[in-house]
PDB file of C-alpha atoms in Angstrom:
ATOM      1  CA  MET A   1       2.235  21.237  64.531  1.00 72.00           C
ATOM      2  CA  ASP A   2       0.760  17.789  63.936  1.00 79.00           C
ATOM      3  CA  PRO A   3      -1.768  17.107  61.132  1.00 82.00           C
ATOM      4  CA  PHE A   4      -4.713  16.986  63.520  1.00 85.00           C
ATOM      5  CA  GLN A   5      -4.001  20.469  64.838  1.00 88.00           C
ATOM      6  CA  VAL A   6      -3.521  21.751  61.292  1.00 87.00           C
ATOM      7  CA  ARG A   7      -6.944  20.447  60.312  1.00 88.00           C
ATOM      8  CA  LEU A   8      -8.575  22.008  63.379  1.00 90.00           C
ATOM      9  CA  ARG A   9      -7.017  25.399  62.757  1.00 91.00           C
ATOM     10  CA  PHE A  10      -7.821  25.326  59.063  1.00 91.00           C
ATOM     11  CA  VAL A  11     -11.443  24.351  59.692  1.00 90.00           C
ATOM     12  CA  SER A  12     -11.782  27.198  62.183  1.00 91.00           C
ATOM     13  CA  SER A  13     -10.390  29.611  59.592  1.00 90.00           C
ATOM     14  CA  LEU A  14     -12.857  28.253  57.024  1.00 91.00           C
ATOM     15  CA  HIS A  15     -15.703  28.994  59.433  1.00 90.00           C
ATOM     16  CA  ARG A  16     -14.669  32.647  59.412  1.00 89.00           C
ATOM     17  CA  VAL A  17     -14.420  32.946  55.624  1.00 89.00           C
ATOM     18  CA  ASN A  18     -16.948  35.354  54.162  1.00 87.00           C
ATOM     19  CA  ALA A  19     -17.086  37.797  51.271  1.00 85.00           C
ATOM     20  CA  SER A  20     -14.522  40.167  52.781  1.00 85.00           C
ATOM     21  CA  LEU A  21     -11.023  40.025  51.372  1.00 84.00           C
ATOM     22  CA  PRO A  22      -9.126  39.816  54.724  1.00 87.00           C
ATOM     23  CA  THR A  23     -10.797  36.533  55.683  1.00 89.00           C
ATOM     24  CA  ILE A  24      -9.946  35.024  52.302  1.00 89.00           C
ATOM     25  CA  GLN A  25      -6.368  36.266  52.527  1.00 89.00           C
ATOM     26  CA  LYS A  26      -5.980  34.736  55.983  1.00 90.00           C
ATOM     27  CA  ALA A  27      -7.146  31.344  54.717  1.00 91.00           C
ATOM     28  CA  LEU A  28      -4.826  31.659  51.720  1.00 91.00           C
ATOM     29  CA  SER A  29      -1.846  32.376  53.950  1.00 90.00           C
ATOM     30  CA  PHE A  30      -2.635  29.233  55.937  1.00 91.00           C
ATOM     31  CA  ILE A  31      -2.796  27.266  52.690  1.00 91.00           C
ATOM     32  CA  VAL A  32       0.560  28.652  51.565  1.00 90.00           C
ATOM     33  CA  ASP A  33       2.188  27.614  54.848  1.00 89.00           C
ATOM     34  CA  TYR A  34       0.915  24.029  54.980  1.00 89.00           C
ATOM     35  CA  ALA A  35       0.041  23.114  51.381  1.00 88.00           C
ATOM     36  CA  PRO A  36       3.445  21.614  50.468  1.00 88.00           C
ATOM     37  CA  GLN A  37       3.075  18.945  53.169  1.00 89.00           C
ATOM     38  CA  MET A  38      -0.719  18.607  53.601  1.00 89.00           C
ATOM     39  CA  HIS A  39      -2.361  19.757  50.370  1.00 90.00           C
ATOM     40  CA  ALA A  40      -4.635  16.704  50.196  1.00 91.00           C
ATOM     41  CA  GLU A  41      -5.873  17.190  53.766  1.00 91.00           C
ATOM     42  CA  LEU A  42      -6.529  20.899  53.221  1.00 92.00           C
ATOM     43  CA  TRP A  43      -8.555  20.196  50.097  1.00 93.00           C
ATOM     44  CA  ASP A  44     -10.599  17.548  51.922  1.00 92.00           C
ATOM     45  CA  CYS A  45     -11.380  20.098  54.628  1.00 92.00           C
ATOM     46  CA  ILE A  46     -12.729  22.525  52.035  1.00 93.00           C
ATOM     47  CA  ILE A  47     -14.908  19.860  50.405  1.00 93.00           C
ATOM     48  CA  ASP A  48     -16.240  18.654  53.765  1.00 92.00           C
ATOM     49  CA  GLU A  49     -17.181  22.178  54.806  1.00 91.00           C
ATOM     50  CA  CYS A  50     -18.936  22.678  51.472  1.00 91.00           C
ATOM     51  CA  LYS A  51     -21.008  19.569  52.094  1.00 90.00           C
ATOM     52  CA  LYS A  52     -21.995  20.619  55.611  1.00 88.00           C
ATOM     53  CA  GLY A  53     -22.379  24.359  55.061  1.00 85.00           C
ATOM     54  CA  SER A  54     -25.303  26.492  53.996  1.00 86.00           C
ATOM     55  CA  ILE A  55     -25.822  28.057  50.584  1.00 87.00           C
ATOM     56  CA  ASN A  56     -24.049  31.244  51.624  1.00 88.00           C
ATOM     57  CA  ARG A  57     -21.128  29.362  53.084  1.00 89.00           C
ATOM     58  CA  ARG A  58     -20.718  27.202  49.995  1.00 90.00           C
ATOM     59  CA  ILE A  59     -20.374  30.173  47.687  1.00 90.00           C
ATOM     60  CA  ASN A  60     -17.845  31.743  50.062  1.00 90.00           C
ATOM     61  CA  LEU A  61     -15.748  28.580  49.957  1.00 92.00           C
ATOM     62  CA  LEU A  62     -16.054  28.473  46.183  1.00 91.00           C
ATOM     63  CA  PHE A  63     -14.628  31.985  46.034  1.00 90.00           C
ATOM     64  CA  LEU A  64     -11.808  30.776  48.270  1.00 91.00           C
ATOM     65  CA  ILE A  65     -11.030  28.053  45.729  1.00 92.00           C
ATOM     66  CA  ASP A  66     -11.213  30.673  43.006  1.00 90.00           C
ATOM     67  CA  ALA A  67      -8.662  32.759  44.903  1.00 89.00           C
ATOM     68  CA  ILE A  68      -6.282  29.792  45.043  1.00 91.00           C
ATOM     69  CA  PHE A  69      -6.107  29.715  41.248  1.00 89.00           C
ATOM     70  CA  THR A  70      -6.459  33.423  40.433  1.00 84.00           C
ATOM     71  CA  ASP A  71      -4.636  35.253  43.212  1.00 83.00           C
ATOM     72  CA  GLU A  72      -1.396  36.670  41.837  1.00 77.00           C
ATOM     73  CA  THR A  73       0.344  36.473  45.213  1.00 80.00           C
ATOM     74  CA  LEU A  74       0.290  32.666  45.194  1.00 82.00           C
ATOM     75  CA  SER A  75       3.024  30.805  43.394  1.00 82.00           C
ATOM     76  CA  SER A  76       2.393  28.467  40.494  1.00 83.00           C
ATOM     77  CA  ALA A  77       3.582  25.540  42.631  1.00 87.00           C
ATOM     78  CA  ILE A  78       0.581  25.974  44.943  1.00 88.00           C
ATOM     79  CA  ARG A  79      -1.799  25.984  41.985  1.00 88.00           C
ATOM     80  CA  THR A  80      -0.160  22.875  40.591  1.00 88.00           C
ATOM     81  CA  LEU A  81      -0.706  21.033  43.876  1.00 90.00           C
ATOM     82  CA  PHE A  82      -4.437  21.792  43.959  1.00 92.00           C
ATOM     83  CA  ARG A  83      -5.084  21.518  40.232  1.00 90.00           C
ATOM     84  CA  GLN A  84      -5.441  17.739  40.297  1.00 90.00           C
ATOM     85  CA  TYR A  85      -8.024  17.924  43.082  1.00 92.00           C
ATOM     86  CA  LEU A  86      -9.978  20.612  41.267  1.00 92.00           C
ATOM     87  CA  GLU A  87     -10.141  18.517  38.102  1.00 91.00           C
ATOM     88  CA  ARG A  88     -11.260  15.505  40.138  1.00 91.00           C
ATOM     89  CA  ASP A  89     -13.970  17.207  42.226  1.00 91.00           C
ATOM     90  CA  LEU A  90     -15.022  19.915  39.780  1.00 91.00           C
ATOM     91  CA  TYR A  91     -18.542  18.693  39.021  1.00 92.00           C
ATOM     92  CA  ALA A  92     -19.214  17.714  42.631  1.00 91.00           C
ATOM     93  CA  LEU A  93     -18.061  21.129  43.789  1.00 92.00           C
ATOM     94  CA  PHE A  94     -20.377  23.035  41.481  1.00 91.00           C
ATOM     95  CA  ASP A  95     -23.180  20.615  42.275  1.00 90.00           C
ATOM     96  CA  LEU A  96     -22.791  21.597  45.923  1.00 91.00           C
ATOM     97  CA  ALA A  97     -22.721  25.300  45.077  1.00 91.00           C
ATOM     98  CA  VAL A  98     -25.956  25.040  43.055  1.00 91.00           C
ATOM     99  CA  PRO A  99     -27.788  22.022  44.498  1.00 89.00           C
ATOM    100  CA  GLU A 100     -30.787  20.508  42.814  1.00 87.00           C
ATOM    101  CA  GLY A 101     -34.279  21.008  44.210  1.00 83.00           C
ATOM    102  CA  ARG A 102     -33.502  24.035  46.404  1.00 85.00           C
ATOM    103  CA  TRP A 103     -35.012  27.386  45.527  1.00 86.00           C
ATOM    104  CA  ASP A 104     -32.340  29.323  47.429  1.00 84.00           C
ATOM    105  CA  ALA A 105     -29.683  27.813  45.136  1.00 86.00           C
ATOM    106  CA  LEU A 106     -30.634  30.408  42.519  1.00 87.00           C
ATOM    107  CA  LEU A 107     -28.754  32.967  44.593  1.00 87.00           C
ATOM    108  CA  ASN A 108     -25.474  31.266  43.687  1.00 88.00           C
ATOM    109  CA  VAL A 109     -26.090  30.980  39.945  1.00 90.00           C
ATOM    110  CA  PRO A 110     -24.808  34.465  38.918  1.00 88.00           C
ATOM    111  CA  ALA A 111     -21.675  34.164  41.043  1.00 88.00           C
ATOM    112  CA  VAL A 112     -20.925  30.662  39.762  1.00 90.00           C
ATOM    113  CA  SER A 113     -21.318  31.767  36.143  1.00 90.00           C
ATOM    114  CA  LYS A 114     -18.882  34.639  36.720  1.00 86.00           C
ATOM    115  CA  ILE A 115     -16.344  32.276  38.252  1.00 88.00           C
ATOM    116  CA  ILE A 116     -16.598  29.961  35.242  1.00 90.00           C
ATOM    117  CA  ALA A 117     -16.145  32.898  32.866  1.00 86.00           C
ATOM    118  CA  ALA A 118     -13.086  34.071  34.806  1.00 83.00           C
ATOM    119  CA  TRP A 119     -11.554  30.594  34.712  1.00 88.00           C
ATOM    120  CA  LYS A 120     -12.187  30.367  30.996  1.00 85.00           C
ATOM    121  CA  ALA A 121     -10.467  33.705  30.381  1.00 79.00           C
ATOM    122  CA  ARG A 122      -7.469  32.744  32.516  1.00 80.00           C
ATOM    123  CA  PHE A 123      -7.176  29.198  31.123  1.00 82.00           C
ATOM    124  CA  ILE A 124      -7.474  27.670  34.593  1.00 86.00           C
ATOM    125  CA  LEU A 125      -8.972  24.461  33.195  1.00 86.00           C
ATOM    126  CA  ASP A 126      -9.676  22.974  29.820  1.00 87.00           C
ATOM    127  CA  ARG A 127     -12.131  25.055  27.819  1.00 85.00           C
ATOM    128  CA  SER A 128     -14.373  22.111  26.910  1.00 88.00           C
ATOM    129  CA  THR A 129     -14.742  21.196  30.582  1.00 90.00           C
ATOM    130  CA  LEU A 130     -15.787  24.712  31.496  1.00 90.00           C
ATOM    131  CA  GLU A 131     -18.272  24.782  28.630  1.00 90.00           C
ATOM    132  CA  ASP A 132     -19.796  21.566  29.980  1.00 91.00           C
ATOM    133  CA  LEU A 133     -20.107  23.281  33.340  1.00 91.00           C
ATOM    134  CA  GLU A 134     -21.944  26.177  31.725  1.00 91.00           C
ATOM    135  CA  VAL A 135     -24.408  23.753  30.132  1.00 91.00           C
ATOM    136  CA  MET A 136     -24.850  21.988  33.465  1.00 91.00           C
ATOM    137  CA  LEU A 137     -25.464  25.310  35.188  1.00 91.00           C
ATOM    138  CA  GLN A 138     -28.085  26.341  32.631  1.00 91.00           C
ATOM    139  CA  VAL A 139     -29.909  23.009  32.968  1.00 91.00           C
ATOM    140  CA  ARG A 140     -29.841  23.309  36.744  1.00 90.00           C
ATOM    141  CA  LYS A 141     -31.157  26.870  36.539  1.00 90.00           C
ATOM    142  CA  ASP A 142     -34.066  25.825  34.314  1.00 90.00           C
ATOM    143  CA  GLY A 143     -34.881  23.004  36.717  1.00 89.00           C
ATOM    144  CA  LEU A 144     -34.954  25.366  39.687  1.00 88.00           C
ATOM    145  CA  TYR A 145     -37.339  27.724  37.928  1.00 88.00           C
ATOM    146  CA  ALA A 146     -39.621  24.761  37.268  1.00 87.00           C
ATOM    147  CA  LEU A 147     -40.099  24.041  40.987  1.00 85.00           C
ATOM    148  CA  SER A 148     -43.607  24.238  42.376  1.00 85.00           C
ATOM    149  CA  PRO A 149     -44.529  27.092  44.746  1.00 85.00           C
ATOM    150  CA  ASP A 150     -44.823  24.702  47.686  1.00 84.00           C
ATOM    151  CA  ARG A 151     -41.339  23.350  47.022  1.00 82.00           C
ATOM    152  CA  ARG A 152     -39.962  26.866  46.779  1.00 83.00           C
ATOM    153  CA  ASN A 153     -41.381  27.886  50.136  1.00 83.00           C
ATOM    154  CA  LEU A 154     -39.618  24.995  51.847  1.00 80.00           C
ATOM    155  CA  THR A 155     -36.145  26.258  50.906  1.00 78.00           C
ATOM    156  CA  LEU A 156     -36.396  30.012  51.412  1.00 80.00           C
ATOM    157  CA  LEU A 157     -33.630  31.826  53.249  1.00 79.00           C
ATOM    158  CA  PRO A 158     -34.416  33.308  56.665  1.00 81.00           C
ATOM    159  CA  PRO A 159     -34.573  37.129  56.789  1.00 82.00           C
ATOM    160  CA  ASN A 160     -31.290  37.436  58.698  1.00 84.00           C
ATOM    161  CA  ASP A 161     -29.454  35.212  56.230  1.00 82.00           C
ATOM    162  CA  MET A 162     -30.971  37.150  53.345  1.00 83.00           C
ATOM    163  CA  GLN A 163     -29.716  40.454  54.752  1.00 84.00           C
ATOM    164  CA  ARG A 164     -26.250  39.001  55.280  1.00 85.00           C
ATOM    165  CA  ARG A 165     -26.277  37.628  51.757  1.00 85.00           C
ATOM    166  CA  ILE A 166     -27.118  41.039  50.300  1.00 86.00           C
ATOM    167  CA  GLU A 167     -24.131  42.593  52.060  1.00 86.00           C
ATOM    168  CA  GLU A 168     -21.803  39.799  50.981  1.00 85.00           C
ATOM    169  CA  ASP A 169     -22.972  39.996  47.372  1.00 83.00           C
ATOM    170  CA  ARG A 170     -22.284  43.711  47.366  1.00 84.00           C
ATOM    171  CA  GLU A 171     -18.729  43.070  48.536  1.00 83.00           C
ATOM    172  CA  ARG A 172     -18.172  40.265  46.037  1.00 79.00           C
ATOM    173  CA  HIS A 173     -19.504  42.237  43.089  1.00 75.00           C
ATOM    174  CA  LYS A 174     -17.222  45.120  43.974  1.00 78.00           C
ATOM    175  CA  ARG A 175     -14.207  42.812  43.828  1.00 71.00           C
ATOM    176  CA  LEU A 176     -15.391  41.246  40.578  1.00 67.00           C
ATOM    177  CA  ARG A 177     -15.706  44.673  38.982  1.00 69.00           C
ATOM    178  CA  GLU A 178     -12.201  45.524  40.111  1.00 68.00           C
ATOM    179  CA  ARG A 179     -10.899  42.269  38.661  1.00 61.00           C
ATOM    180  CA  SER A 180     -12.610  42.886  35.325  1.00 58.00           C
ATOM    181  CA  TRP A 181     -10.315  45.872  34.738  1.00 60.00           C
ATOM    182  CA  ILE A 182      -7.193  43.738  35.136  1.00 55.00           C
ATOM    183  CA  LEU A 183      -6.314  42.230  31.774  1.00 47.00           C
ATOM    184  CA  PRO A 184      -4.142  39.139  31.446  1.00 48.00           C
ATOM    185  CA  PRO A 185      -0.575  39.933  30.357  1.00 46.00           C
ATOM    186  CA  THR A 186      -0.941  38.947  26.711  1.00 46.00           C
ATOM    187  CA  ALA A 187       0.832  40.530  23.792  1.00 42.00           C
ATOM    188  CA  PHE A 188      -2.447  41.408  22.059  1.00 43.00           C
ATOM    189  CA  SER A 189      -3.861  43.314  25.042  1.00 43.00           C
ATOM    190  CA  HIS A 190      -0.625  45.181  25.755  1.00 43.00           C
ATOM    191  CA  GLN A 191      -0.154  46.267  22.164  1.00 42.00           C
ATOM    192  CA  SER A 192      -3.754  47.414  21.747  1.00 42.00           C
ATOM    193  CA  LEU A 193      -3.671  49.426  24.972  1.00 41.00           C
ATOM    194  CA  PHE A 194      -0.159  50.813  25.177  1.00 44.00           C
ATOM    195  CA  GLY A 195       1.202  50.420  21.647  1.00 45.00           C
ATOM    196  CA  THR A 196       4.121  48.404  22.996  1.00 44.00           C
ATOM    197  CA  ARG A 197       4.524  44.670  22.930  1.00 46.00           C
ATOM    198  CA  PRO A 198       5.707  43.035  26.160  1.00 44.00           C
ATOM    199  CA  GLU A 199       8.669  41.400  24.423  1.00 44.00           C
ATOM    200  CA  GLN A 200      10.002  44.883  23.645  1.00 45.00           C
ATOM    201  CA  LEU A 201      10.276  45.537  27.367  1.00 43.00           C
ATOM    202  CA  ASP A 202      11.212  42.027  28.499  1.00 48.00           C
ATOM    203  CA  PRO A 203      13.154  39.866  26.002  1.00 46.00           C
ATOM    204  CA  THR A 204      12.275  36.684  27.926  1.00 49.00           C
ATOM    205  CA  TYR A 205       8.526  37.269  27.604  1.00 46.00           C
ATOM    206  CA  LEU A 206       8.003  35.124  24.518  1.00 47.00           C
ATOM    207  CA  THR A 207       9.885  32.171  26.008  1.00 47.00           C
ATOM    208  CA  ARG A 208       8.204  32.310  29.393  1.00 48.00           C
ATOM    209  CA  ALA A 209       6.606  28.916  29.932  1.00 49.00           C
ATOM    210  CA  GLN A 210       2.959  28.590  30.943  1.00 49.00           C
ATOM    211  CA  PRO A 211       1.525  25.541  32.744  1.00 54.00           C
ATOM    212  CA  ALA A 212      -0.518  23.320  30.437  1.00 55.00           C
ATOM    213  CA  SER A 213      -3.530  21.304  31.487  1.00 57.00           C
ATOM    214  CA  SER A 214      -3.480  17.523  31.576  1.00 63.00           C
ATOM    215  CA  SER A 215      -5.685  17.225  28.492  1.00 59.00           C
ATOM    216  CA  GLU A 216      -3.425  19.575  26.539  1.00 57.00           C
ATOM    217  CA  GLN A 217      -0.385  17.581  27.578  1.00 62.00           C
ATOM    218  CA  LYS A 218      -2.053  14.392  26.346  1.00 65.00           C
ATOM    219  CA  GLU A 219      -2.624  16.008  22.953  1.00 61.00           C
ATOM    220  CA  ASP A 220       1.069  16.878  22.770  1.00 60.00           C
ATOM    221  CA  ILE A 221       2.201  13.372  21.836  1.00 61.00           C
ATOM    222  CA  ASP A 222       5.680  14.329  20.672  1.00 57.00           C
ATOM    223  CA  GLY A 223       6.294  16.528  23.691  1.00 55.00           C
ATOM    224  CA  ASP A 224       7.891  19.254  21.592  1.00 49.00           C
ATOM    225  CA  ARG A 225       5.282  21.955  21.975  1.00 53.00           C
ATOM    226  CA  ILE A 226       6.401  25.140  23.702  1.00 48.00           C
ATOM    227  CA  TRP A 227       3.756  26.543  26.028  1.00 52.00           C
ATOM    228  CA  THR A 228       4.396  30.271  25.901  1.00 54.00           C
ATOM    229  CA  THR A 229       2.274  33.391  26.074  1.00 54.00           C
ATOM    230  CA  GLN A 230       2.071  33.405  22.290  1.00 58.00           C
ATOM    231  CA  ASP A 231       0.215  30.095  22.482  1.00 61.00           C
ATOM    232  CA  LEU A 232      -2.283  31.671  24.860  1.00 60.00           C
ATOM    233  CA  ASP A 233      -2.733  34.653  22.543  1.00 63.00           C
ATOM    234  CA  PHE A 234      -3.269  32.407  19.550  1.00 67.00           C
ATOM    235  CA  SER A 235      -5.769  30.208  21.406  1.00 67.00           C
ATOM    236  CA  GLN A 236      -7.779  33.191  22.572  1.00 66.00           C
ATOM    237  CA  MET A 237      -7.862  34.841  19.144  1.00 73.00           C
ATOM    238  CA  TRP A 238      -8.654  31.499  17.483  1.00 74.00           C
ATOM    239  CA  ASP A 239     -11.665  30.986  19.747  1.00 72.00           C
ATOM    240  CA  GLU A 240     -12.944  34.503  19.120  1.00 73.00           C
ATOM    241  CA  THR A 241     -12.542  34.341  15.317  1.00 78.00           C
ATOM    242  CA  SER A 242     -15.451  32.915  13.340  1.00 77.00           C
ATOM    243  CA  ASP A 243     -15.118  30.389  10.528  1.00 81.00           C
ATOM    244  CA  PHE A 244     -14.635  31.479   6.921  1.00 83.00           C
ATOM    245  CA  ASN A 245     -18.116  31.667   5.403  1.00 84.00           C
ATOM    246  CA  ASP A 246     -20.087  33.289   2.567  1.00 85.00           C
ATOM    247  CA  ASP A 247     -20.170  36.668   4.296  1.00 84.00           C
ATOM    248  CA  ASP A 248     -16.392  36.852   4.163  1.00 85.00           C
ATOM    249  CA  ILE A 249     -16.443  36.014   0.448  1.00 88.00           C
ATOM    250  CA  ASP A 250     -18.997  38.761  -0.252  1.00 88.00           C
ATOM    251  CA  GLU A 251     -16.891  41.251   1.673  1.00 87.00           C
ATOM    252  CA  ILE A 252     -13.802  40.335  -0.342  1.00 87.00           C
ATOM    253  CA  VAL A 253     -15.719  40.762  -3.613  1.00 87.00           C
ATOM    254  CA  GLU A 254     -16.992  44.185  -2.554  1.00 86.00           C
ATOM    255  CA  ASP A 255     -13.484  45.286  -1.627  1.00 84.00           C
ATOM    256  CA  GLU A 256     -12.162  44.154  -5.001  1.00 83.00           C
ATOM    257  CA  LYS A 257     -14.814  46.213  -6.787  1.00 82.00           C
ATOM    258  CA  LEU A 258     -13.578  49.338  -5.029  1.00 80.00           C
ATOM    259  CA  SER A 259      -9.974  48.685  -5.985  1.00 75.00           C
ATOM    260  CA  TRP A 260      -8.245  51.069  -8.423  1.00 69.00           C
ATOM    261  CA  VAL A 261      -7.612  48.172 -10.800  1.00 69.00           C
ATOM    262  CA  HIS A 262     -11.312  48.051 -11.673  1.00 69.00           C
ATOM    263  CA  GLN A 263     -11.657  51.809 -12.131  1.00 70.00           C
ATOM    264  CA  LEU A 264     -12.075  52.948 -15.761  1.00 70.00           C
ATOM    265  CA  PRO A 265      -9.392  55.316 -17.125  1.00 69.00           C
ATOM    266  CA  PRO A 266     -10.484  58.832 -18.188  1.00 64.00           C
ATOM    267  CA  PRO A 267     -11.500  59.126 -21.869  1.00 68.00           C
ATOM    268  CA  ALA A 268      -8.925  60.446 -24.346  1.00 65.00           C
ATOM    269  CA  ALA A 269     -11.062  63.443 -25.401  1.00 59.00           C
ATOM    270  CA  ALA A 270     -11.420  64.611 -21.801  1.00 55.00           C
ATOM    271  CA  ALA A 271      -7.689  64.222 -21.225  1.00 53.00           C
ATOM    272  CA  ALA A 272      -6.907  66.270 -24.347  1.00 57.00           C
ATOM    273  CA  ALA A 273      -9.325  69.015 -23.289  1.00 57.00           C
ATOM    274  CA  ILE A 274      -7.432  69.653 -20.082  1.00 56.00           C
ATOM    275  CA  PRO A 275      -5.409  72.851 -20.668  1.00 58.00           C
ATOM    276  CA  THR A 276      -1.742  72.681 -19.967  1.00 56.00           C
ATOM    277  CA  GLN A 277      -0.311  75.718 -18.274  1.00 55.00           C
ATOM    278  CA  PRO A 278       3.239  76.712 -19.142  1.00 52.00           C
ATOM    279  CA  THR A 279       5.669  76.518 -16.310  1.00 49.00           C
ATOM    280  CA  ALA A 280       6.815  79.939 -15.302  1.00 49.00           C
ATOM    281  CA  ASP A 281      10.258  80.794 -14.094  1.00 51.00           C
ATOM    282  CA  PRO A 282      10.054  80.890 -10.300  1.00 49.00           C
ATOM    283  CA  SER A 283      12.798  83.466 -10.071  1.00 50.00           C
ATOM    284  CA  ALA A 284      10.976  85.814 -12.444  1.00 50.00           C
ATOM    285  CA  THR A 285       7.722  85.364 -10.581  1.00 50.00           C
ATOM    286  CA  THR A 286       9.425  86.106  -7.313  1.00 49.00           C
ATOM    287  CA  ALA A 287      11.028  89.218  -8.748  1.00 50.00           C
ATOM    288  CA  GLN A 288       7.647  90.600  -9.872  1.00 56.00           C
ATOM    289  CA  LEU A 289       6.104  90.279  -6.374  1.00 57.00           C
ATOM    290  CA  PRO A 290       6.125  93.180  -3.927  1.00 59.00           C
ATOM    291  CA  PRO A 291       8.904  93.073  -1.323  1.00 56.00           C
ATOM    292  CA  ALA A 292       6.466  92.184   1.454  1.00 53.00           C
ATOM    293  CA  GLN A 293       5.290  89.026  -0.393  1.00 57.00           C
ATOM    294  CA  ARG A 294       8.642  87.760  -1.613  1.00 55.00           C
ATOM    295  CA  GLN A 295       9.820  84.428  -0.196  1.00 56.00           C
ATOM    296  CA  PRO A 296      13.418  83.894   0.916  1.00 54.00           C
ATOM    297  CA  PRO A 297      15.613  81.850  -1.446  1.00 53.00           C
ATOM    298  CA  ARG A 298      15.749  78.126  -0.781  1.00 56.00           C
ATOM    299  CA  ALA A 299      19.339  77.667  -2.000  1.00 52.00           C
ATOM    300  CA  PRO A 300      22.445  79.245  -0.504  1.00 54.00           C
ATOM    301  CA  ALA A 301      23.984  82.240  -2.217  1.00 53.00           C
ATOM    302  CA  SER A 302      27.062  80.321  -3.398  1.00 53.00           C
ATOM    303  CA  MET A 303      24.879  77.820  -5.255  1.00 52.00           C
ATOM    304  CA  ARG A 304      22.728  80.521  -6.821  1.00 51.00           C
ATOM    305  CA  PHE A 305      25.754  82.454  -7.992  1.00 51.00           C
ATOM    306  CA  ALA A 306      27.290  79.297  -9.458  1.00 50.00           C
ATOM    307  CA  GLN A 307      24.098  78.561 -11.384  1.00 51.00           C
ATOM    308  CA  GLN A 308      23.962  82.110 -12.775  1.00 54.00           C
ATOM    309  CA  GLN A 309      27.605  81.952 -13.931  1.00 55.00           C
ATOM    310  CA  SER A 310      27.125  78.556 -15.572  1.00 53.00           C
ATOM    311  CA  SER A 311      24.070  79.786 -17.447  1.00 53.00           C
TER     312      SER A 311
END
């Protein structure tokens, strides 16, 4: 099949992409078949359709791009091919998903924010870049709410498109809820859930390489850093841990006050007043008990007889 026919077939498959999973899977299978030879052309088709499509179609194509980088059935080689294009057209892509000056663009804001959060959790792109996108999205959202009523009425969705959008959002939110239950395969999550670290089941887990972003590779000047799942665990826990501040110092001081080192010993008079009970012979006590309350001997008969003879 020549490149022109590939573009025509891929564009026709993009026209059929909606919130349902089969349409997205069909487009992904087409990408898997032709991405090694025509990855640049396929990406240009997606961007062109985003520019020409409606608000509903743009968010559907954005979820298709999200599936390229989050679908577990795709190989890492496919993600590597499209990663450079995503980094290049990232801001333009989200600007198309939430355009400026259109009241109907508010419909895409919740879905776009969830996609950014999912990419941040999966380390799809650099964290600082995704945080800039979140700031951009918040500024765009505030600007849309500041539109005048006349400007809002010019960009309202037709009733049929609104009904279709409600059904598609219901399908998308169902898939997002299902995805939220799938945790990334990190050592911290596995140990907290199952009590077993992944390296105990798979010895090669800790040495399994993870693809690093271009900015992270630039920071690795010596080129000796090992990108493993432990690095991902450390980065995630480092981002979630707050800085050492005065509250931590106060908590340490309170814990030291409760330590046994700071507890006062009992006074000597109180210790002397405690009566000491003489230790009774356990054998004599056992012999005085009724037969029903006697306990069986804890030592074998040979040992007991030897002790009696030695005494």
